[in-house]
Backbone as a ProteinNet text record, in pm:
[ID]
protein_1_A
[PRIMARY]
MTRVEPGAPQPVEFHAADGYLLHGRLWCPASDDGSRPAVVICCATGVAARYYGRFAAWLAAHGLPAMTFDYRGIGDSRYGSLRGLRATKHDWGALDADAAIRWLSARFPGRTLVGVGHSIGGFCLGSAPSSTRLARLLLVGSQYAYWPDYAPRERLGYLLRWHLLMPLLALLLGYFPGKRLGWLEDLPRGVALEWGLRLWPEFDRLYRWLPGAAGAPDGEAARAAFAAYRGQVLACASSDDPYATPAAMQRLLDWFTAARTRRVQFLPARFGLTKIGHFAPFHADMQRTLWPLGLRWLRGR
[TERTIARY]
544.9	638.4	602.9	591.5	481.1	377.5	220	179.2	161.4	133.8	135.9	69.5	47.5	-53.7	4.1	36.3	69.2	122.1	207.6	312	265.3	380.4	298.1	379.1	310.7	487	481.5	556.6	628.7	519.7	543.6	476.9	514.7	531.5	702.5	615.3	646.3	589.6	751.3	702	848.7	714	829.2	773.5	812.9	685.5	779.5	868.3	898.8	958.7	867.3	741.4	704.1	566.1	665.6	653.2	560.3	413.4	366.4	341.3	328.1	344.3	309.7	314.1	269.3	314.9	189.2	197.9	314.6	302.3	286.6	407.3	353.9	396.6	517.9	618.4	688.2	712.2	785.7	712.2	926.3	910.6	1089.1	1125	1190.2	1201.5	1256.8	1232.4	1292.2	1352	1446.1	1601.8	1680.4	1764	1780.3	1965.4	2011.3	2129.6	2201.8	2002.5	2080.1	2106.5	2150.1	2145.2	2069.8	1921.9	1807.2	1791.2	1720	1679.1	1552.4	1562.3	1417.8	1353.9	1208.5	1121.6	995	1032.1	868.1	799	691.8	485.3	416.2	407.5	314.6	201.4	102	-83.7	-119.9	-279	-313	-373.4	-463.3	-566.3	-658.5	-709.5	-790.4	-771.3	-683.1	-675.2	-605.2	-565.3	-556.6	-400.7	-316.7	-170.9	-189	-279.7	-361.9	-393.1	-430.4	-471.5	-357.6	-270.4	-145.1	-24.9	-95.8	-49.6	-6.9	-76.5	-65.5	56.2	59.1	148.4	275.7	347.9	400.1	461.3	349.6	394.3	491.2	442.6	465.2	572.4	622.2	836.5	857.3	815.6	965.8	960.3	827	850.2	986.9	934.4	1109.9	1178.9	1247.3	1315.5	1411.6	1262.9	1266	1170.7	1300.5	1219.9	1048.6	1011.7	900.1	840.9	831.8	762.1	571.5	496.5	350.4	356.1	316.8	272.6	119.5	14	-65.4	-32.6	-39.9	-0.6	-120.8	-113.1	-149.5	-290.6	-364	-512	-632.9	-519.6	-584.1	-521.9	-630.3	-638.8	-483.1	-425.8	-370	-293.3	-253.3	-182.5	-296.1	-468.6	-536.8	-573.5	-586.2	-630.8	-797.4	-836.8	-1024.3	-1058.6	-1113.1	-1228.9	-1065.3	-1109.8	-973.8	-1039.9	-1176.9	-1171.3	-1054.2	-1006.9	-871.7	-769.2	-799.3	-652.7	-552.9	-478.6	-371.1	-320.1	-365.2	-287.6	-358.5	-225.9	-258.8	-140.4	-162.8	-161.7	13.4	73.3	195.5	254.2	222.6	252.4	270.3	205.7	148.2	332.4	357.1	495.3	613.9	635.8	680.5	777.3	682.8	633.6	674	502.9	495.5	614.1	645.4	671.8	807.2	861.3	975.4	1067.1	980.2	1017.2	986.1	904.2	937.5	1047.8	1117.3	1191.3	1303.7	1319.2	1476.1	1439.6	1323.3	1318.1	1350.8	1343.3	1394	1487.5	1560.8	1728.8	1781	1680.3	1719.4	1792.4	1652.8	1605	1700.2	1742.8	1854.9	1933.6	2036.1	2229.9	2321.1	2281	2418.2	2344	2190.2	2112.2	2058.5	2026.8	1962.5	1811.6	1825.5	1627.7	1507.5	1467.1	1332.6	1200.3	1166.5	1017.1	887.6	787.4	661.5	538.1	508.7	401.3	310.4	90.8	-12.6	-68.4	-105.3	-205	-92.9	-119.7	-112	33.8	90	228.6	265.8	363.5	425.5	435.6	323.5	365.7	424.1	389.7	473	595.1	638.1	714.9	847.9	816.2	872.9	904.3	824.4	782.2	855	941.5	965.4	1129.4	1179.1	1273.8	1429.4	1403.5	1467.9	1514.9	1376.5	1344.3	1489.3	1578.7	1732.6	1801.2	1757.7	1825.1	1763.3	1624.7	1613.4	1651.3	1747.3	1747.5	1633.7	1483.8	1451.3	1275.6	1226.5	1025.4	951.4	951.1	786.7	654.2	633.8	496.4	380.3	300.1	154.9	6.1	-5.5	-77.7	-139.4	-14.3	79.1	20.2	-21.6	-46.4	-85.4	-176.6	-170.5	-365.7	-418.9	-540.4	-601	-559.5	-471.9	-676.3	-808.1	-994.6	-900.6	-890.3	-864.7	-828.9	-714.9	-644.3	-683.9	-833.6	-957.1	-981.7	-1054	-1075.2	-1197.5	-1139	-1338.5	-1432.3	-1423.1	-1591.6	-1662.1	-1508.4	-1536.4	-1519.1	-1480	-1442.3	-1577.8	-1674	-1794.9	-1819.7	-1800.5	-1886.7	-1748.2	-1624.4	-1515.3	-1480.7	-1550.9	-1575.4	-1685.3	-1798.3	-1905.3	-1862.7	-1792.7	-1838.2	-1680	-1563.4	-1360.4	-1412.1	-1459.9	-1457.4	-1578	-1636	-1734.5	-1877	-1828.6	-1914.6	-1823.3	-1735.9	-1609.9	-1515.6	-1511.1	-1488.6	-1604.4	-1667.5	-1801	-1849	-1813.7	-1855	-1736.2	-1654.6	-1548.6	-1522.1	-1592.3	-1610.6	-1664.7	-1819.6	-1904.7	-1935.4	-1817.3	-1845.4	-1656.4	-1582.5	-1408.5	-1313.3	-1354.3	-1345.9	-1430.8	-1370.4	-1439.8	-1521.8	-1582.7	-1703.8	-1650	-1604.8	-1521.4	-1543.6	-1577.9	-1585.5	-1792	-1849.2	-2028.1	-1999.6	-2003.2	-2039.7	-1948.5	-1905.3	-1777.8	-1738.5	-1721.1	-1577.3	-1433.4	-1377.2	-1274.7	-1261.3	-1155	-1119.7	-1177.3	-1232.1	-1192.9	-1106.2	-1075.4	-967.3	-983.4	-848.9	-851.7	-924.7	-919.9	-1011.7	-870.6	-773.8	-656.3	-654.5	-661.6	-617.1	-754.2	-841.9	-1020.9	-954.8	-947.9	-986.6	-835.4	-766.7	-637.6	-629.9	-741.6	-758.6	-876.9	-982.4	-1101.8	-1109.6	-1004.2	-991.2	-915.2	-872.9	-732.6	-775.2	-790.4	-867.4	-737.7	-555.4	-522.2	-470.4	-283.5	-199.6	-75.7	-48.1	4.2	-53.1	93.5	31.4	96.4	172.8	186.9	137.9	51.2	-6.8	-159.7	-213.4	-284.7	-227.5	-85.7	10.4	1.8	-56.4	22.4	-101.7	-238.4	-344.7	-439.1	-396.2	-464.7	-395.1	-520	-539.4	-460.2	-438.7	-464.7	-324.2	-176.3	-61.2	12.8	46.4	97.4	285.9	259.6	396.3	549.3	468.1	538.8	604.9	705.2	773.4	626.4	654.6	540.1	639.4	535.3	552.2	680.6	766.8	930.6	1001.7	1005.5	1006.9	983.3	882.3	835.3	905.7	833	1006.9	1112.5	1180.8	1325.9	1278.8	1202.1	1290.9	1252.1	1147.1	1157.2	1245.6	1326.1	1452.3	1563.6	1558.2	1649.4	1683	1612	1584.6	1647.8	1807.3	1838.9	1842.2	1734.7	1734.9	1659.8	1584.2	1557.4	1361.9	1288.3	1181.2	1058.8	1032.9	913.2	756.5	695.6	594.3	474.2	370	301	129.9	70.9	-90.9	-199	-249.3	-367.2	-367.2	-425.6	-498.6	-586.3	-667.1	-850.2	-851.8	-713	-714.4	-776.5	-925.4	-958.4	-860.2	-869.8	-697.6	-503.1	-490.5	-379.3	-374.8	-439.1	-437.6	-227.6	-196.5	-82.2	-44	-95.6	-124.8	-82.8	-232.5	-202.6	-16.6	2.8	91.5	218.7	228.6	311	374.5	261.7	289.5	316.9	323.1	414.9	552.7	545.4	644	727.7	743.7	788.4	828.8	760.3	846.1	974.1	1054.9	1158.2	1231	1286.7	1401.9	1503	1564.2	1669	1692.4	1564.9	1566.3	1607.7	1594.1	1548.3	1481.3	1399.2	1127.1	1184.7	1086.5	943.9	838.3	752	636.1	546.6	492.1	485.5	317.7	181.9	75.2	48.5	-38.6	-59.3	-288.6	-198	-313	-369.9	-471.4	-530	-558.9	-600.1	-593.4	-501.8	-332	-229.4	-188.8	-212.5	-305.5	-397.1	-451.7	-611.2	-682.2	-723.6	-881.5	-904.6	-1051.3	-1102.6	-1039.1	-1046.2	-1112.2	-918.4	-896.9	-732.7	-819.9	-815.7	-843.1	-745	-759.7	-714.9	-725.7	-782.8	-722.6	-644.7	-693.3	-679.3	-452.7	-420.1	-288.3	-225.6	-312.7	-232.3	-345.2	-460.4	-539.8	-450.4	-512.4	-373.7	-351.6	-487.6	-512.9	-401.7	-258.8	-169.9	-82.6	-60.4	135.6	153.8	4.8	145.8	123	75.3	62.7	208.5	144	202.9	239	289.4	323.7	534.9	558.4	628.3	722.7	634.3	730	738.8	671.9	695.4	875.6	876.2	958.2	1097.1	1045.2	1181.6	1279	1192.7	1224.5	1213.3	1170.6	1255.6	1387.5	1464.1	1536.7	1638.2	1601.6	1669.6	1739.4	1649.4	1631	1640.7
3080.5	3063.2	3034.1	3163.6	3260.4	3115	3206.6	3108.4	3094.7	2962.1	2966.5	2939.6	2890.2	2813.1	2752.6	2612.2	2560.2	2642.6	2578.6	2634.3	2498.7	2520.7	2443.8	2319.8	2167.1	2066.1	1973	1982.9	1877.8	1780.2	1730.6	1613	1512	1401.6	1295.9	1111.5	1037.6	888.8	771.1	689.4	649.1	454.3	370.3	236.5	136.8	74.8	-47.9	-159.6	-241.9	-306.4	-452.7	-468.3	-494.6	-445.3	-315.1	-257.9	-190.9	-145.6	-75	18.3	155.7	253.2	377	424.3	504.6	688.7	753	880.8	951.2	1119.8	1140.3	1284	1377	1566.1	1554.2	1660.4	1728	1890	1931.9	2052.7	2136.5	2141.1	2185.4	2311.1	2392.2	2455.9	2597	2764.8	2830.1	2832	2847.9	2802.6	2722.6	2663.9	2520.6	2504.2	2511	2476.4	2346.4	2275	2090.4	2000.1	2152	2114.9	1966.9	2093.1	1989	1888	1816.5	1705.6	1689.1	1531.6	1547.8	1397.3	1510.2	1420.3	1307.5	1214	1139.6	1164.8	1156	1137.9	1016.8	967.3	798.8	761.9	784.1	808.9	714.6	788	662.3	574.9	473.7	367.8	475	473.9	472.3	636.5	729.6	916.1	837.6	957.7	986	1145.6	1092.9	1189.4	1368.2	1374.4	1554.9	1528.5	1488.6	1509.5	1567.7	1546.4	1543.2	1730.1	1737.6	1882.3	2015.1	2023.8	2123.3	2084.8	2004.9	1989.7	1975	1874.6	1905.6	2034.7	2124.8	2249.3	2349.9	2325.8	2427.7	2368.6	2196.5	2133.4	2252.2	2293.4	2263	2433.9	2549.1	2684.8	2651.6	2599	2611.9	2494.2	2486.3	2439.3	2316.8	2196.6	2044	1984.3	2013.4	1956.4	1782.7	1772.4	1687	1684.8	1517.7	1441.2	1344.2	1393.5	1269.1	1195.6	1034.1	938.1	914.6	832.3	730.5	645.1	501.7	351.2	369.5	186.2	168.9	196	113.1	144.3	286.9	337.6	514	665.8	728.4	877.4	824.7	921.4	873.9	799	729.9	569.7	449.8	519.7	389.7	457.1	311.6	320.2	238.9	307.7	220.9	132.9	47.3	-10.5	-31.2	-92	-143.8	-381.1	-409.4	-545.3	-616.4	-665.7	-754.1	-703.5	-574.4	-551.1	-572.8	-654.1	-746.6	-620.9	-594.8	-486	-537.3	-524.4	-556.1	-448.4	-381.1	-283.8	-340.3	-431.3	-467.2	-450.7	-438	-427.5	-270.4	-241.7	-54.7	-54.7	-113.7	-101.7	-124.4	-251.8	-412.1	-313	-279.2	-274.5	-94.1	-3.1	124.7	231.5	240.1	276.9	333.2	190.7	146.4	222.3	218.3	262.2	448.1	471	575.4	660.7	583.4	581.4	642.5	499.2	529.3	619.5	637.6	773.8	917.8	921.3	1031.1	1061.7	887.3	919.2	941	905.9	897.3	1095.7	1154	1251.2	1334.8	1314.7	1410.8	1266.6	1264	1100.9	1286.7	1172.4	1222.1	1315.7	1308.3	1356.9	1323.9	1394.6	1297	1297.8	1220.9	1131.3	1120.2	1125.6	1085.5	1120.3	1018.3	973.1	1030	1054	1101.2	994.2	907.8	825.3	881.3	810.9	845	741.2	700.3	553.7	463.9	368.7	268.8	371	412.8	510.8	411.8	426.1	399.5	216.9	166.1	41.8	43.2	118	73	138	252.6	257.2	129.4	98	-8.6	-143.4	-214.3	-204.3	-308	-137.4	-50.6	-155.2	-256.4	-305.6	-129.1	-88.1	76.1	161.2	140.2	241.3	253.8	177.3	157	270.3	407.5	481.8	603.1	598.5	718.9	751.7	890.7	875.2	872.3	980.1	961.7	962.8	842.9	874.2	876.4	934.9	1014.8	936.5	867.2	803.4	882.2	934.8	985.6	894.9	857.9	776.4	636.6	571.9	418.6	356.2	265.8	112.7	21.4	-124.9	-156.5	-227.3	-149.8	-176.2	-316.2	-372.8	-399.4	-483.4	-516.5	-420.2	-404.9	-488.7	-478.1	-386.4	-330	-186.5	-73.1	-76.8	24.8	146.2	225.9	294.4	212.9	181.5	94.9	160.9	329.8	358.4	332	308.5	302.6	177	65.3	-77.7	-170.1	-137.8	-227.3	-201.7	23.1	30.6	-30.2	-35.9	-31.7	-156	-248.2	-395.3	-448.9	-401.8	-369.8	-292.9	-235.5	-102.6	-174.6	-160.9	-240.9	-360.7	-470.2	-640.7	-731.9	-656.5	-735.5	-661.1	-457.2	-476.6	-458.4	-473.1	-408.5	-526.9	-628.8	-698.2	-782.7	-800.9	-909.7	-743	-611.5	-574.1	-622.6	-615.4	-618	-824.6	-915.1	-1032.3	-965.3	-927.2	-941.1	-821.5	-746	-580.8	-711.7	-774.2	-754.5	-610.5	-502.5	-408.8	-353.6	-255.2	-133.4	-29.3	-13.5	116.6	217.5	261.1	341.1	514.1	528.7	627.9	672.8	542.5	531.6	523.6	489.7	500.8	623.4	704.2	797	813.4	684	683.1	725.3	702.5	693.3	718.8	674.1	557.6	471.6	479.1	311.4	191.5	72.2	-6.6	-106.2	-69.2	-265.8	-364.3	-477.4	-623.7	-631.6	-706.9	-699.6	-648.9	-520	-442.6	-415.2	-425	-397	-568	-651.3	-756.4	-837.6	-715.4	-745	-693.5	-547.4	-478.9	-586.9	-551.9	-693.3	-755	-897.4	-1014.2	-1060.6	-944.3	-928.3	-897.4	-1042.8	-1076.2	-1081.4	-1045.8	-1133.6	-1073.4	-1056.2	-902.1	-973.4	-1002	-1072.8	-1055.7	-913.9	-857.3	-911.1	-1026.2	-1104.7	-1201.8	-1222.4	-1401.7	-1429.4	-1271.9	-1304.3	-1401.4	-1344.8	-1278.4	-1503.8	-1558.5	-1699	-1767.4	-1702.5	-1673.5	-1620	-1520.3	-1438.8	-1392.5	-1372.3	-1387.9	-1295.1	-1209.4	-1046.2	-1029.7	-1111.1	-1060.4	-969.6	-882	-794	-882.3	-1080.6	-1100.7	-992.1	-927.7	-875	-1003.1	-929.1	-1000.9	-1084.7	-1225.7	-1238.9	-1155.9	-1265.7	-1247.7	-1180.4	-1248.3	-1316.5	-1210.9	-1118.9	-1042.6	-835.6	-865.7	-790.8	-753.7	-881.2	-873.3	-828.3	-880	-859.9	-678	-620	-504.2	-433.5	-477.6	-381.8	-384.3	-498	-531.6	-482.9	-447	-315.3	-295.6	-153.1	-49.7	25.3	60.4	102.2	303.4	429.2	509.9	537.2	655.7	720.8	677.5	660.9	653	701.3	881.2	855.9	881.2	802.7	754.4	842.1	938.7	1018.2	1003.5	1033.4	1081.3	1179.5	1230	1276.8	1143.8	1228.9	1114.1	1145.7	1168.9	1114	1016.9	987.2	941.6	780.2	733.6	571.4	450.4	494.7	449.1	407.8	526.9	469.6	556.1	431.4	371.8	372.3	397.5	344.4	188.4	170.1	-27.4	-33	8.6	49.4	57.6	218.7	247.1	148.8	154.6	49	-96.2	-187.7	-318.2	-294.4	-115.5	-136.9	-71.4	-69.2	5.3	-160.8	-188.3	-296.7	-400.1	-380.2	-450.4	-380.5	-246.6	-201.1	-242.8	-356.4	-408.1	-349.6	-326.5	-248.8	-56.4	-18.4	156.5	177.1	269.4	384.2	457.3	407.4	443.8	505.1	598.7	711.2	734.9	667.9	739.2	818.3	897.6	1050.3	1008.9	1088.6	1091.3	1183.1	1284.3	1474.9	1497.9	1650.5	1633.8	1755.8	1714	1822.3	1974.1	1974.3	2062.2	2186.7	2145.2	2170.8	2232.7	2291.4	2312	2371.6	2402.7	2489.7	2419.3	2367	2231.5	2133.4	2150.3	2028.9	1875.6	1820.8	1754.9	1739.3	1599.1	1649.1	1540.3	1414.6	1227.9	1266.6	1097.5	1090	1167.7	1218.8	1289.5	1462.2	1536.9	1639.3	1696.8	1685.2	1601.6	1618.3	1673.9	1723.6	1812.1	1864.9	1981.3	2120	2234.6	2346.4	2425.8	2419.5	2496.5	2430.4	2327.6	2270.6	2337.8	2426.4	2468.9	2526.9	2638.2	2651.4	2611.1	2526.5	2411.1	2281.9	2169.8	2079.4	2069.6	2140.7	2081.9	2125.8	2279.3	2257.8	2161	2123.3	2016.2	1908.4	1890.2	1790	1833.3	1908.5	2019.1	1972.1	2035.4	2027.7	1885	1771	1596.2	1582.9	1642.3	1607.5	1602.5	1763.9	1853.4	1744.2	1695.8	1608.2	1701.9	1815.6	1884	1872.3
483.1	313	240.9	149.5	23.8	-57.8	-0.3	-51.6	-261.1	-302	-512.3	-493.3	-621.6	-749.1	-834.6	-859.1	-960.1	-1096	-1127.6	-1302.4	-1314.2	-1425.8	-1570.2	-1551.7	-1584.7	-1598.8	-1655.8	-1695.4	-1779.9	-1834.5	-1916.8	-1923.8	-1928.1	-1901	-1890.5	-1854.8	-2017.6	-2078.5	-2008	-2021.3	-1944.4	-2014.7	-1974.1	-1960.4	-1875.9	-1806.8	-1683.2	-1767.7	-1596.3	-1735.5	-1809.4	-1802.4	-1833.2	-2002.1	-2000.2	-2137.1	-2133	-2053.3	-1942.7	-1996.1	-2078.4	-2083	-1978.3	-1861.1	-1783.8	-1842.3	-1770.4	-1771.1	-1702.4	-1659.5	-1553.9	-1571.2	-1457.4	-1517.1	-1368.5	-1460.3	-1402.7	-1313.8	-1272.9	-1178	-1155.3	-1249.2	-1222.4	-1161.1	-1078.1	-981.3	-1106.1	-1155.1	-1251.5	-1201.3	-1073.8	-1078	-998.8	-1063.7	-992.8	-957.1	-839.9	-888.6	-913.8	-840.6	-870.6	-716.5	-581.5	-449.8	-348.7	-425.7	-316.7	-419.5	-332.6	-380.1	-492.7	-570.9	-616.5	-587.3	-609.8	-535.4	-645.9	-606.6	-676.7	-612.3	-591.8	-570.3	-615.7	-471.6	-506.7	-474.4	-506	-552.9	-432.9	-379.9	-298.4	-411.7	-364.4	-443.1	-512.8	-620.4	-713.7	-744.2	-674.1	-662.7	-811	-928.7	-968.1	-962.5	-1091.4	-963.2	-1004.2	-1068.3	-1046	-888.1	-837.7	-712	-667.5	-707.7	-644.1	-656.1	-747	-856.9	-772.9	-702.2	-619.9	-579.7	-444.2	-320.9	-422.7	-601.8	-658.2	-708	-714.3	-734.7	-663.6	-623.9	-418	-371.7	-368	-376	-519.1	-619.3	-741.3	-734.4	-614	-583.5	-490	-416	-269.7	-325.9	-428.7	-522.8	-510.5	-527.9	-566.1	-592.6	-761.2	-843.8	-790.3	-857.2	-819.9	-933.6	-946.4	-1033.1	-958.2	-1080.8	-1052.2	-1115.2	-1125.1	-1225	-1152.9	-1333.6	-1301.2	-1310.1	-1186.9	-1151.7	-1276.4	-1372.9	-1455.5	-1502.7	-1494.2	-1524.9	-1446.2	-1430.3	-1373.5	-1435.4	-1413.1	-1460.1	-1586.9	-1615.7	-1726.9	-1791.8	-1757.3	-1752.8	-1769.3	-1794.3	-1824.2	-1997.4	-2075	-2167	-2249.5	-2212.6	-2277.7	-2085.9	-2185.6	-2057.2	-1972.7	-1854.5	-1723.8	-1820.1	-1852.6	-1810.8	-1844.3	-1855.3	-1908.4	-1876.1	-1781.2	-1786.7	-1693.8	-1611.4	-1494.5	-1481.4	-1322	-1290.8	-1100.1	-1043	-859.9	-808.2	-647.1	-614.6	-629	-596.4	-619.1	-775.4	-830.5	-1046.8	-991.2	-935	-917	-808.4	-719	-695.2	-779	-728	-806.9	-1011.3	-1034.6	-1206.5	-1147.6	-1198.3	-1245.7	-1119	-1026.8	-974.1	-960.8	-967.5	-1040.3	-1156.7	-1226.6	-1320.6	-1367.5	-1236.2	-1165.6	-1141.4	-1007.7	-990.2	-1097.4	-1146.6	-1323.3	-1357.2	-1392.1	-1480.7	-1432.4	-1271.1	-1252.8	-1222.3	-1153.9	-1113	-1329.5	-1395.3	-1528.5	-1519.8	-1496.9	-1501.4	-1425.5	-1378.8	-1272.2	-1186.4	-1265.9	-1257.6	-1094.2	-1026.8	-911.8	-876.8	-879.2	-731.9	-657.7	-512.9	-426.3	-460.3	-448.7	-471.1	-354.1	-320.8	-194.6	-242.7	-208.6	-212.9	-55.9	-214.9	-92.2	-128.3	-84.8	-44.4	31	-8.5	-16.5	-44.3	133.1	125.7	99.7	91.1	-80.1	-161.3	-109.9	-243.4	-124.5	-13	86	14	1.2	-12.3	-192.7	-206.1	-348.6	-325.6	-276.3	-245.8	-184.5	-123.7	-84.6	-158.8	-242	-323.2	-442.7	-451.5	-636.9	-565.9	-621.4	-628.2	-633	-673.8	-775.3	-600.1	-488.9	-424.9	-302.6	-335.3	-252.3	-333.9	-438.7	-434.8	-410.9	-303.5	-261.6	-107	-74	13.2	134.2	131.4	253.5	173.6	221	140.9	349.7	269.8	379.5	335	427.9	410.8	483.9	372	417.5	425.6	556	553.8	493	508.7	397	562.2	473.1	544.5	428.2	370.9	329.5	332.7	415.5	436.3	491.8	604.8	634.2	736.5	749.5	818.8	967.1	994.8	1204.6	1242.2	1103.6	1160.4	1128.1	1066.8	1020.1	1191	1211.4	1329.2	1383.3	1499.7	1529	1528.9	1422.7	1404.6	1303	1213.9	1087.6	992.8	1125.9	1063	992.8	1061.2	961.8	866.8	888.9	713.4	622.3	636.3	551.6	512.8	596.8	582.8	439.5	494	385.8	258.4	271	167.7	42.4	193.6	59.7	52.5	138.2	200.6	143.5	107.5	17.9	-85	-103.9	-234.8	-394.9	-317.9	-395.7	-483.9	-395.2	-495.4	-514.3	-430.1	-525	-730.6	-766.9	-842.9	-936.6	-855.4	-990	-1065.5	-948.6	-987	-1083.2	-1110.2	-1124.5	-1345.8	-1296.9	-1348.7	-1454.7	-1412.1	-1450.4	-1438.5	-1394.4	-1251.2	-1193.1	-1101	-1016.1	-1014.8	-1033.5	-1164.2	-1036.7	-949.9	-839	-866.7	-1025	-987.1	-1060.1	-1091.2	-1052	-989	-834.8	-761.1	-648.9	-685	-648.1	-532.1	-537.2	-414.9	-468.6	-603.6	-624.2	-774.3	-814.1	-987.5	-969.6	-1094.8	-1118.1	-1159.1	-1027.8	-1047.2	-1157.8	-1182.5	-1305.5	-1155.3	-1144.1	-1144	-1009	-1063.6	-949.8	-833.3	-905.8	-754.6	-653.4	-691.5	-622.6	-524.6	-595.5	-552	-446.4	-411.4	-374.8	-242.5	-270.8	-138.5	-87	-178.7	-81.4	17.1	-95.8	-41.4	134.8	170	230.5	362.6	376.2	531.4	605.3	642	696.3	739.1	795.4	833.4	733.9	639	612.4	427.4	397.7	261.2	87.3	153.4	25.8	45.2	128.1	86.3	30	-52.5	-188	-238.9	-342.6	-448.3	-435.7	-349.1	-348.8	-488.1	-507.3	-549.6	-644.6	-631.7	-709	-817.1	-881.3	-1084.1	-1050.3	-1187.2	-1300.3	-1264.5	-1181.5	-1206.1	-1321.6	-1331.9	-1456.3	-1461.1	-1376.1	-1378.7	-1346.5	-1238.8	-1151.5	-1056.4	-987	-882.6	-776.3	-704.6	-645	-436.7	-424.4	-199.3	-182.2	-211	-187.5	-223.9	-347.8	-373.1	-312.5	-316.2	-297	-105.8	-57.6	127.3	91.1	-54	-40.6	-49.7	-111	-156	-31.7	-11	142.5	235.8	277.2	289.7	227.9	169.7	128.7	141.9	112.7	156.3	302.6	263.3	398.4	435.4	383.4	413.1	507.9	561.7	641	609.4	715.6	585.4	792	726.7	858.8	787	906.9	828.3	874.9	894.9	937.7	918.2	1040.6	986	1068.6	1034.9	1079.8	1284.6	1316.1	1477.9	1401.6	1314.8	1272.1	1156.7	1116.4	987.1	1015.3	932.1	993	927.1	780.8	788	828.6	852.8	893.8	1043.6	1055.1	1302.3	1303.2	1433.6	1438.9	1405.6	1486.4	1402.9	1289.5	1167.5	1027.1	1014.4	1040.9	1030.1	1048.3	1169.7	1231.1	1097	1104.4	1019.1	852.4	868.1	749.8	762.7	813.2	916.7	883	1001.6	976.7	882.6	810.4	701	619.7	647.6	567.9	740.9	740.4	813.4	896.3	781	806.2	772.6	799.3	738.4	902.6	893.6	991.5	1024	1069.5	1097.7	1193.8	1211.6	1268.4	1213	1285.1	1330.2	1436.3	1331.6	1370.9	1348.1	1460.8	1447.9	1497.1	1443.1	1419	1468.9	1592.9	1598.9	1475.1	1447.7	1385.6	1465.9	1635.8	1706.8	1703.8	1676.3	1678.9	1536.8	1415.3	1322.4	1345.4	1427.1	1375.3	1323.6	1344.2	1246.2	1404.5	1308.3	1393.1	1337.3	1214.2	1188.4	1038.8	972.8	901.4	823.9	850	796.2	674.2	566.9	539.9	414.1	341.5	274.9	197.2	294.3	365.5	345.6	369.7	399.4	249.4	176	3.4	-14	47.5	-11.3	24.3	-90.9	-110.7	42.9	108.7	246	375.9	347.4	423.9	403.8	367.8	215.5	309.3	470.3	545.5	632.1	685.2	824.6	784.6	727.4	764.2	608.1	475.3	375.5	458.5	515.2	528.3	676.1	718.4	771.5	704.1	597	534.8	387	422.8	366.8	349.3	530.1	621.6	613.9	610.6	618.6	440.4	329.3	272.8	192.5	236.3	235.8	333.1	471.5	512.1	637.4	690.7	797.1	905.8
[MASK]
+++++++++++++++++++++++++++++++++++++++++++++++++++++++++++++++++++++++++++++++++++++++++++++++++++++++++++++++++++++++++++++++++++++++++++++++++++++++++++++++++++++++++++++++++++++++++++++++++++++++++++++++++++++++++++++++++++++++++++++++++++++++++++++++++++++++++++++++++++++++++++++++++++++++++++++

């Protein structure tokens, strides 16, 4: 397939159900007969939507309108200091991803819609009530960071970084200073605590007492949203992804109780590479290897 450079996206904005203003971008094909699906892309934790711009542009160059957006408190959807911002990952799904799907549905009425979720983006798609409008989900490295599922070689370091230092700093500072540490984007306090303090396998158990939710539905509503999805789900990750191990991917897939799910782990060597990891699937050099495989899935082939 032809190597392409990012085109000029259209800026978009829309409100979540609680009124929060979110910002995104939409890439449209140069020629569009409406026969191919439109795609919404949900980001990983602490990763700005611009990271997925090249992938979205590539999808548009192959006929699929593609939308990226920033969750509340991240990238273009951040407004000043994060201290005092009420947000959790659950809000990112039940409110923000939900609003993005609804916006895309209104922009392309009657069109087949599909979703791509990277890392926590898979959880966000599943916990969005409007995900029932999506025919297929492509989950890349998706899981919700339950620490025993981390790759053994990384487990101790990740425990210290994400489950000790991150919640401690979030409690002390009122947010997590990811940029200052050079790790990821700054995170709202609730997001950092939701990740760092999850010490059990049930993703919704923390919502019973975690402060900082923005009025999003509770854990039971999240379970209901996952259970309501009846489309197709393909979960994939590289064998060297330290977050999305088979156990971690399956733990998330198990919540899609009514969907047709499939889990795939691929070897970097298959593509002539020594490593891929958690973030490289969205690097530009994957447009000749991984991206065409994802494109076929999104097209329903």
